[in-house]
Amino acid sequence: MKILVFGSEGMVGSSICRIFDQNSSYSKIIKSNRKDTNLFDLDQTKKIINDTRPEIIINAAARVGGIVANNTYRTEFILDNLKINMNILESIIPHNSLKLINLGSSCIYPLNADNPIKEDYLMTGPLEPTNSPYAMAKLTAVEIGDSLNKQYGHQIVNLMPTNLYGINDNFDEQNSHVIPGLISRMHKAKTEIFNSFKVWGTGKPYREFLNVDDLSSAIDFVIKNNISDNLLNVGSGYEISISELVKKIQKVINFKGKIEFDNTKPDGNPRKLLDSSKLFNYGWKPKIELTQGIEQTYNWFIKNIN
């Protein structure tokens, strides 16, 4: 089985390649990144697919970032992600025998969707305003993929992971997601011997997190079991308050200062938990417990970023 991985050097793509390289079920893993293919260019995207003739494509290419980046670079986030997704999807039109695993995000679901969030809630309400451009690009990919399936017979599985973290994450203090951002800032507070560490909001909201290697194992499971659902949530099924998450990270990093919550900053959604029962019922479950995953991520950060 020949697999082409777009975005092979990002957090998700590198995890997929690392785990799939260890799997004898796959004859060849073709790793593609921005150095060999400009996914903003339709001709280049078509060429790599035509040249490599994969049986499966995994689309892990995307412009991603935390809430600040999403809200600041709104135009870039919608245009860049639209270009990537449209070029890949248009390029596979002549290849309806291949399978596409398209990776999205839980932000595609409505802002006020009931929790746990089911796949059926797609496009039933307004999006969360700060990252709606990114979400709209991901929604468009789902719709184009559904059109290809109905018109040309392509098999496209859209996987919607919850909040991801792990090895090779983006630890930028301004543009990262929750866990890497907290790790980066708290490590700095520890090394510079700060007396306190500030966290945005009250700490009361609950969030769900998934280690990126668990997402890769879910992709492997979907491929091996020939699962063909159009849309599947991929979550851990475990939610934790931001205040408890901060305590976990503080313990792993061994930061001795005081944790202060800035109540003047917004909390966002009070709760955001995916309903991953469809995938769980097929037989897949995550294996990496949150504390274990934070330790793994922090150790990688110390060796590679710090």
PDB file of C-alpha atoms in Angstrom:
ATOM      1  CA  MET A   1       0.000   0.000   0.000  1.00  0.00           C
ATOM      2  CA  LYS A   2       1.530   3.276  -1.167  1.00  0.00           C
ATOM      3  CA  ILE A   3       0.634   6.366   0.899  1.00  0.00           C
ATOM      4  CA  LEU A   4       1.301  10.027   0.071  1.00  0.00           C
ATOM      5  CA  VAL A   5       1.436  12.330   3.108  1.00  0.00           C
ATOM      6  CA  PHE A   6       1.013  16.054   2.452  1.00  0.00           C
ATOM      7  CA  GLY A   7       2.373  18.289   5.236  1.00  0.00           C
ATOM      8  CA  SER A   8       4.896  15.645   6.298  1.00  0.00           C
ATOM      9  CA  GLU A   9       7.047  18.019   8.366  1.00  0.00           C
ATOM     10  CA  GLY A  10       4.279  19.518  10.527  1.00  0.00           C
ATOM     11  CA  MET A  11       3.277  18.149  13.915  1.00  0.00           C
ATOM     12  CA  VAL A  12       0.550  15.881  12.500  1.00  0.00           C
ATOM     13  CA  GLY A  13       2.358  14.910   9.291  1.00  0.00           C
ATOM     14  CA  SER A  14       5.638  14.064  11.037  1.00  0.00           C
ATOM     15  CA  SER A  15       3.769  11.936  13.583  1.00  0.00           C
ATOM     16  CA  ILE A  16       1.992  10.034  10.791  1.00  0.00           C
ATOM     17  CA  CYS A  17       5.275   9.393   8.962  1.00  0.00           C
ATOM     18  CA  ARG A  18       7.092   8.332  12.144  1.00  0.00           C
ATOM     19  CA  ILE A  19       4.386   5.848  13.121  1.00  0.00           C
ATOM     20  CA  PHE A  20       3.643   4.576   9.607  1.00  0.00           C
ATOM     21  CA  ASP A  21       7.367   4.044   8.885  1.00  0.00           C
ATOM     22  CA  GLN A  22       7.342   1.435  11.663  1.00  0.00           C
ATOM     23  CA  ASN A  23       4.382  -0.377  10.109  1.00  0.00           C
ATOM     24  CA  SER A  24       5.113  -3.220   7.704  1.00  0.00           C
ATOM     25  CA  SER A  25       1.581  -2.982   6.231  1.00  0.00           C
ATOM     26  CA  TYR A  26       2.612  -0.008   4.111  1.00  0.00           C
ATOM     27  CA  SER A  27       4.978  -0.620   1.209  1.00  0.00           C
ATOM     28  CA  LYS A  28       5.960   3.014   0.754  1.00  0.00           C
ATOM     29  CA  ILE A  29       5.351   6.283   2.617  1.00  0.00           C
ATOM     30  CA  ILE A  30       5.865   9.253   0.301  1.00  0.00           C
ATOM     31  CA  LYS A  31       6.645  12.325   2.387  1.00  0.00           C
ATOM     32  CA  SER A  32       5.725  15.619   0.771  1.00  0.00           C
ATOM     33  CA  ASN A  33       6.305  19.087   2.220  1.00  0.00           C
ATOM     34  CA  ARG A  34       6.555  22.667   1.004  1.00  0.00           C
ATOM     35  CA  LYS A  35      10.170  22.118  -0.134  1.00  0.00           C
ATOM     36  CA  ASP A  36       9.171  19.653  -2.869  1.00  0.00           C
ATOM     37  CA  THR A  37       5.620  20.760  -3.706  1.00  0.00           C
ATOM     38  CA  ASN A  38       3.899  24.130  -3.544  1.00  0.00           C
ATOM     39  CA  LEU A  39       0.320  23.167  -2.696  1.00  0.00           C
ATOM     40  CA  PHE A  40      -0.780  26.700  -3.619  1.00  0.00           C
ATOM     41  CA  ASP A  41       0.052  25.726  -7.201  1.00  0.00           C
ATOM     42  CA  LEU A  42      -2.479  23.425  -8.902  1.00  0.00           C
ATOM     43  CA  ASP A  43      -0.022  22.144 -11.527  1.00  0.00           C
ATOM     44  CA  GLN A  44       2.576  21.174  -8.904  1.00  0.00           C
ATOM     45  CA  THR A  45      -0.093  19.448  -6.823  1.00  0.00           C
ATOM     46  CA  LYS A  46      -1.346  17.496  -9.837  1.00  0.00           C
ATOM     47  CA  LYS A  47       2.212  16.535 -10.798  1.00  0.00           C
ATOM     48  CA  ILE A  48       3.162  14.877  -7.518  1.00  0.00           C
ATOM     49  CA  ILE A  49      -0.076  12.883  -7.457  1.00  0.00           C
ATOM     50  CA  ASN A  50       0.298  11.841 -11.097  1.00  0.00           C
ATOM     51  CA  ASP A  51       3.978  10.954 -10.634  1.00  0.00           C
ATOM     52  CA  THR A  52       3.643   8.958  -7.399  1.00  0.00           C
ATOM     53  CA  ARG A  53       0.250   7.288  -8.036  1.00  0.00           C
ATOM     54  CA  PRO A  54      -0.592   6.676  -4.370  1.00  0.00           C
ATOM     55  CA  GLU A  55      -3.382   4.384  -3.225  1.00  0.00           C
ATOM     56  CA  ILE A  56      -4.049   6.651  -0.247  1.00  0.00           C
ATOM     57  CA  ILE A  57      -3.459  10.376   0.308  1.00  0.00           C
ATOM     58  CA  ILE A  58      -3.381  11.845   3.807  1.00  0.00           C
ATOM     59  CA  ASN A  59      -3.894  15.599   3.799  1.00  0.00           C
ATOM     60  CA  ALA A  60      -2.111  16.909   6.890  1.00  0.00           C
ATOM     61  CA  ALA A  61      -1.103  20.176   5.195  1.00  0.00           C
ATOM     62  CA  ALA A  62      -2.591  23.343   6.649  1.00  0.00           C
ATOM     63  CA  ARG A  63      -1.862  26.771   8.009  1.00  0.00           C
ATOM     64  CA  VAL A  64      -2.602  26.441  11.725  1.00  0.00           C
ATOM     65  CA  GLY A  65      -2.276  28.489  14.887  1.00  0.00           C
ATOM     66  CA  GLY A  66      -3.838  29.382  18.193  1.00  0.00           C
ATOM     67  CA  ILE A  67      -6.642  31.834  18.899  1.00  0.00           C
ATOM     68  CA  VAL A  68      -4.417  34.929  18.556  1.00  0.00           C
ATOM     69  CA  ALA A  69      -2.998  33.852  15.182  1.00  0.00           C
ATOM     70  CA  ASN A  70      -6.430  32.810  13.871  1.00  0.00           C
ATOM     71  CA  ASN A  71      -7.991  36.120  14.815  1.00  0.00           C
ATOM     72  CA  THR A  72      -5.028  38.267  13.655  1.00  0.00           C
ATOM     73  CA  TYR A  73      -4.293  36.651  10.284  1.00  0.00           C
ATOM     74  CA  ARG A  74      -7.877  35.954   9.268  1.00  0.00           C
ATOM     75  CA  THR A  75      -7.349  36.539   5.545  1.00  0.00           C
ATOM     76  CA  GLU A  76      -4.245  34.337   5.350  1.00  0.00           C
ATOM     77  CA  PHE A  77      -5.935  31.540   7.294  1.00  0.00           C
ATOM     78  CA  ILE A  78      -8.933  31.273   4.986  1.00  0.00           C
ATOM     79  CA  LEU A  79      -7.077  31.844   1.697  1.00  0.00           C
ATOM     80  CA  ASP A  80      -4.100  29.584   2.407  1.00  0.00           C
ATOM     81  CA  ASN A  81      -6.214  26.691   3.645  1.00  0.00           C
ATOM     82  CA  LEU A  82      -8.715  27.054   0.814  1.00  0.00           C
ATOM     83  CA  LYS A  83      -5.907  26.937  -1.761  1.00  0.00           C
ATOM     84  CA  ILE A  84      -4.328  23.833  -0.231  1.00  0.00           C
ATOM     85  CA  ASN A  85      -7.587  21.912   0.044  1.00  0.00           C
ATOM     86  CA  MET A  86      -9.005  22.954  -3.329  1.00  0.00           C
ATOM     87  CA  ASN A  87      -5.815  22.059  -5.206  1.00  0.00           C
ATOM     88  CA  ILE A  88      -5.533  18.623  -3.608  1.00  0.00           C
ATOM     89  CA  LEU A  89      -9.213  17.824  -4.142  1.00  0.00           C
ATOM     90  CA  GLU A  90      -9.248  19.065  -7.737  1.00  0.00           C
ATOM     91  CA  SER A  91      -6.053  17.122  -8.482  1.00  0.00           C
ATOM     92  CA  ILE A  92      -7.575  13.783  -7.479  1.00  0.00           C
ATOM     93  CA  ILE A  93     -10.620  14.055  -9.802  1.00  0.00           C
ATOM     94  CA  PRO A  94      -9.056  11.689 -12.394  1.00  0.00           C
ATOM     95  CA  HIS A  95      -8.020   9.249  -9.621  1.00  0.00           C
ATOM     96  CA  ASN A  96     -11.303   8.057  -8.144  1.00  0.00           C
ATOM     97  CA  SER A  97      -9.833   4.720  -7.046  1.00  0.00           C
ATOM     98  CA  LEU A  98      -7.605   6.314  -4.404  1.00  0.00           C
ATOM     99  CA  LYS A  99      -8.726   7.060  -0.846  1.00  0.00           C
ATOM    100  CA  LEU A 100      -8.262  10.503   0.721  1.00  0.00           C
ATOM    101  CA  ILE A 101      -7.972  10.995   4.471  1.00  0.00           C
ATOM    102  CA  ASN A 102      -8.647  14.698   4.982  1.00  0.00           C
ATOM    103  CA  LEU A 103      -7.829  16.204   8.377  1.00  0.00           C
ATOM    104  CA  GLY A 104      -9.980  19.007   9.715  1.00  0.00           C
ATOM    105  CA  SER A 105     -10.622  20.501  13.129  1.00  0.00           C
ATOM    106  CA  SER A 106     -13.308  20.513  15.799  1.00  0.00           C
ATOM    107  CA  CYS A 107     -13.707  24.257  15.184  1.00  0.00           C
ATOM    108  CA  ILE A 108     -15.911  23.406  12.173  1.00  0.00           C
ATOM    109  CA  TYR A 109     -18.804  22.823  14.570  1.00  0.00           C
ATOM    110  CA  PRO A 110     -21.202  25.589  15.673  1.00  0.00           C
ATOM    111  CA  LEU A 111     -20.216  27.808  18.575  1.00  0.00           C
ATOM    112  CA  ASN A 112     -23.223  26.846  20.693  1.00  0.00           C
ATOM    113  CA  ALA A 113     -23.468  23.158  19.759  1.00  0.00           C
ATOM    114  CA  ASP A 114     -24.577  20.831  22.544  1.00  0.00           C
ATOM    115  CA  ASN A 115     -21.835  18.797  24.220  1.00  0.00           C
ATOM    116  CA  PRO A 116     -20.647  16.168  23.471  1.00  0.00           C
ATOM    117  CA  ILE A 117     -20.546  17.472  19.876  1.00  0.00           C
ATOM    118  CA  LYS A 118     -21.832  14.954  17.329  1.00  0.00           C
ATOM    119  CA  GLU A 119     -20.956  14.782  13.643  1.00  0.00           C
ATOM    120  CA  ASP A 120     -24.633  15.513  12.895  1.00  0.00           C
ATOM    121  CA  TYR A 121     -24.217  19.054  14.290  1.00  0.00           C
ATOM    122  CA  LEU A 122     -22.217  20.112  11.236  1.00  0.00           C
ATOM    123  CA  MET A 123     -23.490  23.433   9.787  1.00  0.00           C
ATOM    124  CA  THR A 124     -26.389  23.752  12.219  1.00  0.00           C
ATOM    125  CA  GLY A 125     -25.375  27.144  13.626  1.00  0.00           C
ATOM    126  CA  PRO A 126     -22.899  30.051  13.558  1.00  0.00           C
ATOM    127  CA  LEU A 127     -19.176  29.432  13.995  1.00  0.00           C
ATOM    128  CA  GLU A 128     -16.933  30.697  16.781  1.00  0.00           C
ATOM    129  CA  PRO A 129     -16.007  34.221  15.563  1.00  0.00           C
ATOM    130  CA  THR A 130     -12.258  34.251  16.300  1.00  0.00           C
ATOM    131  CA  ASN A 131     -11.432  31.279  14.060  1.00  0.00           C
ATOM    132  CA  SER A 132     -14.355  31.274  11.624  1.00  0.00           C
ATOM    133  CA  PRO A 133     -12.124  31.886   8.531  1.00  0.00           C
ATOM    134  CA  TYR A 134     -10.069  28.753   9.269  1.00  0.00           C
ATOM    135  CA  ALA A 135     -13.221  26.785  10.072  1.00  0.00           C
ATOM    136  CA  MET A 136     -14.879  27.909   6.842  1.00  0.00           C
ATOM    137  CA  ALA A 137     -11.906  26.672   4.803  1.00  0.00           C
ATOM    138  CA  LYS A 138     -12.140  23.284   6.514  1.00  0.00           C
ATOM    139  CA  LEU A 139     -15.908  23.150   5.966  1.00  0.00           C
ATOM    140  CA  THR A 140     -15.386  23.892   2.289  1.00  0.00           C
ATOM    141  CA  ALA A 141     -13.025  20.908   2.006  1.00  0.00           C
ATOM    142  CA  VAL A 142     -15.701  18.646   3.506  1.00  0.00           C
ATOM    143  CA  GLU A 143     -18.278  19.919   1.019  1.00  0.00           C
ATOM    144  CA  ILE A 144     -15.958  19.564  -1.995  1.00  0.00           C
ATOM    145  CA  GLY A 145     -15.034  16.055  -0.892  1.00  0.00           C
ATOM    146  CA  ASP A 146     -18.698  15.121  -0.575  1.00  0.00           C
ATOM    147  CA  SER A 147     -19.286  16.477  -4.087  1.00  0.00           C
ATOM    148  CA  LEU A 148     -16.427  14.361  -5.477  1.00  0.00           C
ATOM    149  CA  ASN A 149     -17.851  11.293  -3.777  1.00  0.00           C
ATOM    150  CA  LYS A 150     -21.337  11.788  -5.177  1.00  0.00           C
ATOM    151  CA  GLN A 151     -20.268  12.823  -8.681  1.00  0.00           C
ATOM    152  CA  TYR A 152     -17.147  10.742  -9.298  1.00  0.00           C
ATOM    153  CA  GLY A 153     -17.194   8.028  -6.621  1.00  0.00           C
ATOM    154  CA  HIS A 154     -14.146   9.083  -4.619  1.00  0.00           C
ATOM    155  CA  GLN A 155     -13.772   7.623  -1.132  1.00  0.00           C
ATOM    156  CA  ILE A 156     -13.027  10.540   1.195  1.00  0.00           C
ATOM    157  CA  VAL A 157     -12.915  10.310   4.976  1.00  0.00           C
ATOM    158  CA  ASN A 158     -12.872  13.620   6.866  1.00  0.00           C
ATOM    159  CA  LEU A 159     -11.389  13.211  10.339  1.00  0.00           C
ATOM    160  CA  MET A 160     -12.094  15.979  12.857  1.00  0.00           C
ATOM    161  CA  PRO A 161      -9.640  15.814  15.770  1.00  0.00           C
ATOM    162  CA  THR A 162     -10.100  17.648  19.034  1.00  0.00           C
ATOM    163  CA  ASN A 163      -7.353  19.934  20.438  1.00  0.00           C
ATOM    164  CA  LEU A 164      -4.027  18.341  19.485  1.00  0.00           C
ATOM    165  CA  TYR A 165      -0.630  18.553  21.168  1.00  0.00           C
ATOM    166  CA  GLY A 166       2.614  16.601  21.138  1.00  0.00           C
ATOM    167  CA  ILE A 167       6.066  16.183  19.641  1.00  0.00           C
ATOM    168  CA  ASN A 168       7.030  18.748  16.971  1.00  0.00           C
ATOM    169  CA  ASP A 169       4.290  21.174  18.041  1.00  0.00           C
ATOM    170  CA  ASN A 170       4.522  24.945  17.616  1.00  0.00           C
ATOM    171  CA  PHE A 171       5.699  26.426  20.928  1.00  0.00           C
ATOM    172  CA  ASP A 172       5.574  30.089  19.921  1.00  0.00           C
ATOM    173  CA  GLU A 173       4.289  32.135  22.865  1.00  0.00           C
ATOM    174  CA  GLN A 174       1.863  34.171  20.737  1.00  0.00           C
ATOM    175  CA  ASN A 175       0.718  31.856  17.940  1.00  0.00           C
ATOM    176  CA  SER A 176       0.607  28.412  19.559  1.00  0.00           C
ATOM    177  CA  HIS A 177      -2.281  26.340  20.897  1.00  0.00           C
ATOM    178  CA  VAL A 178      -3.089  25.888  24.587  1.00  0.00           C
ATOM    179  CA  ILE A 179      -0.718  23.145  25.775  1.00  0.00           C
ATOM    180  CA  PRO A 180       2.450  24.127  23.850  1.00  0.00           C
ATOM    181  CA  GLY A 181       1.841  27.792  24.692  1.00  0.00           C
ATOM    182  CA  LEU A 182       1.557  27.023  28.403  1.00  0.00           C
ATOM    183  CA  ILE A 183       4.629  24.776  28.286  1.00  0.00           C
ATOM    184  CA  SER A 184       6.730  27.413  26.535  1.00  0.00           C
ATOM    185  CA  ARG A 185       5.691  30.288  28.777  1.00  0.00           C
ATOM    186  CA  MET A 186       5.859  28.326  32.030  1.00  0.00           C
ATOM    187  CA  HIS A 187       9.305  26.932  31.209  1.00  0.00           C
ATOM    188  CA  LYS A 188      10.466  30.503  30.660  1.00  0.00           C
ATOM    189  CA  ALA A 189       8.904  31.503  33.993  1.00  0.00           C
ATOM    190  CA  LYS A 190      10.778  28.653  35.675  1.00  0.00           C
ATOM    191  CA  THR A 191      14.179  29.382  34.112  1.00  0.00           C
ATOM    192  CA  GLU A 192      13.898  33.104  34.793  1.00  0.00           C
ATOM    193  CA  ILE A 193      12.648  32.389  38.337  1.00  0.00           C
ATOM    194  CA  PHE A 194       9.349  34.293  38.092  1.00  0.00           C
ATOM    195  CA  ASN A 195       7.309  34.430  41.297  1.00  0.00           C
ATOM    196  CA  SER A 196       4.019  34.028  39.436  1.00  0.00           C
ATOM    197  CA  PHE A 197       2.556  32.814  36.169  1.00  0.00           C
ATOM    198  CA  LYS A 198      -0.504  34.416  34.567  1.00  0.00           C
ATOM    199  CA  VAL A 199      -3.176  32.468  32.684  1.00  0.00           C
ATOM    200  CA  TRP A 200      -5.877  34.098  30.559  1.00  0.00           C
ATOM    201  CA  GLY A 201      -9.420  33.775  31.911  1.00  0.00           C
ATOM    202  CA  THR A 202     -10.869  32.176  35.013  1.00  0.00           C
ATOM    203  CA  GLY A 203      -9.538  28.662  34.406  1.00  0.00           C
ATOM    204  CA  LYS A 204     -13.071  27.267  34.625  1.00  0.00           C
ATOM    205  CA  PRO A 205     -13.709  26.219  30.989  1.00  0.00           C
ATOM    206  CA  TYR A 206     -13.334  22.537  30.135  1.00  0.00           C
ATOM    207  CA  ARG A 207     -11.388  21.305  27.125  1.00  0.00           C
ATOM    208  CA  GLU A 208     -10.546  17.964  25.526  1.00  0.00           C
ATOM    209  CA  PHE A 209      -7.016  17.162  24.329  1.00  0.00           C
ATOM    210  CA  LEU A 210      -5.565  14.407  22.146  1.00  0.00           C
ATOM    211  CA  ASN A 211      -1.928  13.476  21.680  1.00  0.00           C
ATOM    212  CA  VAL A 212      -0.937  13.716  18.025  1.00  0.00           C
ATOM    213  CA  ASP A 213       0.384  10.125  18.046  1.00  0.00           C
ATOM    214  CA  ASP A 214      -3.098   8.941  19.026  1.00  0.00           C
ATOM    215  CA  LEU A 215      -4.481  10.761  15.987  1.00  0.00           C
ATOM    216  CA  SER A 216      -1.929   8.927  13.831  1.00  0.00           C
ATOM    217  CA  SER A 217      -3.023   5.610  15.321  1.00  0.00           C
ATOM    218  CA  ALA A 218      -6.645   6.541  14.518  1.00  0.00           C
ATOM    219  CA  ILE A 219      -5.683   7.213  10.877  1.00  0.00           C
ATOM    220  CA  ASP A 220      -3.899   3.862  10.758  1.00  0.00           C
ATOM    221  CA  PHE A 221      -7.035   2.195  12.187  1.00  0.00           C
ATOM    222  CA  VAL A 222      -9.321   3.863   9.624  1.00  0.00           C
ATOM    223  CA  ILE A 223      -7.094   2.709   6.762  1.00  0.00           C
ATOM    224  CA  LYS A 224      -6.633  -0.882   7.953  1.00  0.00           C
ATOM    225  CA  ASN A 225     -10.318  -1.361   8.703  1.00  0.00           C
ATOM    226  CA  ASN A 226     -11.386   0.269   5.438  1.00  0.00           C
ATOM    227  CA  ILE A 227     -13.685   2.701   7.239  1.00  0.00           C
ATOM    228  CA  SER A 228     -15.425   4.950   4.743  1.00  0.00           C
ATOM    229  CA  ASP A 229     -17.583   7.302   6.838  1.00  0.00           C
ATOM    230  CA  ASN A 230     -17.641  10.796   5.358  1.00  0.00           C
ATOM    231  CA  LEU A 231     -17.111  12.469   8.750  1.00  0.00           C
ATOM    232  CA  LEU A 232     -15.641  11.108  11.975  1.00  0.00           C
ATOM    233  CA  ASN A 233     -14.717  12.861  15.217  1.00  0.00           C
ATOM    234  CA  VAL A 234     -11.409  11.885  16.807  1.00  0.00           C
ATOM    235  CA  GLY A 235     -11.211  12.769  20.491  1.00  0.00           C
ATOM    236  CA  SER A 236      -9.911  11.376  23.763  1.00  0.00           C
ATOM    237  CA  GLY A 237     -13.308  11.351  25.470  1.00  0.00           C
ATOM    238  CA  TYR A 238     -11.656  13.038  28.469  1.00  0.00           C
ATOM    239  CA  GLU A 239     -12.161  16.684  29.394  1.00  0.00           C
ATOM    240  CA  ILE A 240     -10.284  18.762  31.917  1.00  0.00           C
ATOM    241  CA  SER A 241     -10.659  22.309  33.234  1.00  0.00           C
ATOM    242  CA  ILE A 242      -8.018  24.801  32.194  1.00  0.00           C
ATOM    243  CA  SER A 243      -7.087  25.316  35.860  1.00  0.00           C
ATOM    244  CA  GLU A 244      -6.462  21.567  36.333  1.00  0.00           C
ATOM    245  CA  LEU A 245      -4.521  21.455  33.064  1.00  0.00           C
ATOM    246  CA  VAL A 246      -2.279  24.284  34.279  1.00  0.00           C
ATOM    247  CA  LYS A 247      -1.638  22.356  37.516  1.00  0.00           C
ATOM    248  CA  LYS A 248      -0.620  19.266  35.538  1.00  0.00           C
ATOM    249  CA  ILE A 249       1.789  21.267  33.413  1.00  0.00           C
ATOM    250  CA  GLN A 250       3.142  23.057  36.502  1.00  0.00           C
ATOM    251  CA  LYS A 251       3.891  19.696  38.126  1.00  0.00           C
ATOM    252  CA  VAL A 252       5.631  18.317  35.023  1.00  0.00           C
ATOM    253  CA  ILE A 253       7.747  21.469  34.576  1.00  0.00           C
ATOM    254  CA  ASN A 254       8.299  21.814  38.348  1.00  0.00           C
ATOM    255  CA  PHE A 255       7.488  25.511  38.386  1.00  0.00           C
ATOM    256  CA  LYS A 256       7.400  26.726  41.998  1.00  0.00           C
ATOM    257  CA  GLY A 257       5.699  30.094  41.486  1.00  0.00           C
ATOM    258  CA  LYS A 258       2.080  31.080  42.042  1.00  0.00           C
ATOM    259  CA  ILE A 259      -0.545  30.575  39.326  1.00  0.00           C
ATOM    260  CA  GLU A 260      -2.701  33.655  38.723  1.00  0.00           C
ATOM    261  CA  PHE A 261      -5.805  33.723  36.522  1.00  0.00           C
ATOM    262  CA  ASP A 262      -6.538  36.970  34.681  1.00  0.00           C
ATOM    263  CA  ASN A 263     -10.321  37.320  34.961  1.00  0.00           C
ATOM    264  CA  THR A 264     -10.315  40.339  32.646  1.00  0.00           C
ATOM    265  CA  LYS A 265      -9.453  38.071  29.682  1.00  0.00           C
ATOM    266  CA  PRO A 266     -12.146  36.025  27.893  1.00  0.00           C
ATOM    267  CA  ASP A 267     -12.763  32.357  28.691  1.00  0.00           C
ATOM    268  CA  GLY A 268     -14.256  31.375  25.355  1.00  0.00           C
ATOM    269  CA  ASN A 269     -16.605  28.401  25.247  1.00  0.00           C
ATOM    270  CA  PRO A 270     -17.339  27.019  28.734  1.00  0.00           C
ATOM    271  CA  ARG A 271     -17.097  23.469  27.364  1.00  0.00           C
ATOM    272  CA  LYS A 272     -15.975  21.804  24.124  1.00  0.00           C
ATOM    273  CA  LEU A 273     -16.086  18.007  24.035  1.00  0.00           C
ATOM    274  CA  LEU A 274     -16.385  15.878  20.905  1.00  0.00           C
ATOM    275  CA  ASP A 275     -18.634  12.836  20.701  1.00  0.00           C
ATOM    276  CA  SER A 276     -16.203  10.256  19.295  1.00  0.00           C
ATOM    277  CA  SER A 277     -18.522   7.297  19.889  1.00  0.00           C
ATOM    278  CA  LYS A 278     -18.712   6.396  16.174  1.00  0.00           C
ATOM    279  CA  LEU A 279     -14.965   5.787  15.967  1.00  0.00           C
ATOM    280  CA  PHE A 280     -14.860   4.221  19.452  1.00  0.00           C
ATOM    281  CA  ASN A 281     -17.613   1.778  18.431  1.00  0.00           C
ATOM    282  CA  TYR A 282     -15.525   0.672  15.448  1.00  0.00           C
ATOM    283  CA  GLY A 283     -12.915  -0.414  17.992  1.00  0.00           C
ATOM    284  CA  TRP A 284     -10.359   2.425  18.185  1.00  0.00           C
ATOM    285  CA  LYS A 285      -9.414   4.064  21.490  1.00  0.00           C
ATOM    286  CA  PRO A 286      -6.619   6.520  22.393  1.00  0.00           C
ATOM    287  CA  LYS A 287      -3.753   5.145  24.490  1.00  0.00           C
ATOM    288  CA  ILE A 288      -1.736   8.158  25.669  1.00  0.00           C
ATOM    289  CA  GLU A 289      -2.919   9.528  29.022  1.00  0.00           C
ATOM    290  CA  LEU A 290      -2.737  13.327  29.332  1.00  0.00           C
ATOM    291  CA  THR A 291      -0.023  13.552  32.003  1.00  0.00           C
ATOM    292  CA  GLN A 292       2.116  11.046  30.095  1.00  0.00           C
ATOM    293  CA  GLY A 293       1.606  13.044  26.904  1.00  0.00           C
ATOM    294  CA  ILE A 294       2.540  16.341  28.581  1.00  0.00           C
ATOM    295  CA  GLU A 295       5.736  14.771  29.964  1.00  0.00           C
ATOM    296  CA  GLN A 296       6.641  13.416  26.518  1.00  0.00           C
ATOM    297  CA  THR A 297       5.957  16.804  24.916  1.00  0.00           C
ATOM    298  CA  TYR A 298       7.917  18.769  27.525  1.00  0.00           C
ATOM    299  CA  ASN A 299      10.918  16.439  27.246  1.00  0.00           C
ATOM    300  CA  TRP A 300      10.905  16.887  23.474  1.00  0.00           C
ATOM    301  CA  PHE A 301      10.614  20.686  23.930  1.00  0.00           C
ATOM    302  CA  ILE A 302      13.651  20.723  26.255  1.00  0.00           C
ATOM    303  CA  LYS A 303      15.788  18.750  23.782  1.00  0.00           C
ATOM    304  CA  ASN A 304      14.688  20.402  20.546  1.00  0.00           C
ATOM    305  CA  ILE A 305      13.358  23.919  21.151  1.00  0.00           C
ATOM    306  CA  ASN A 306      14.734  25.307  24.386  1.00  0.00           C
TER     307      ASN A 306
END
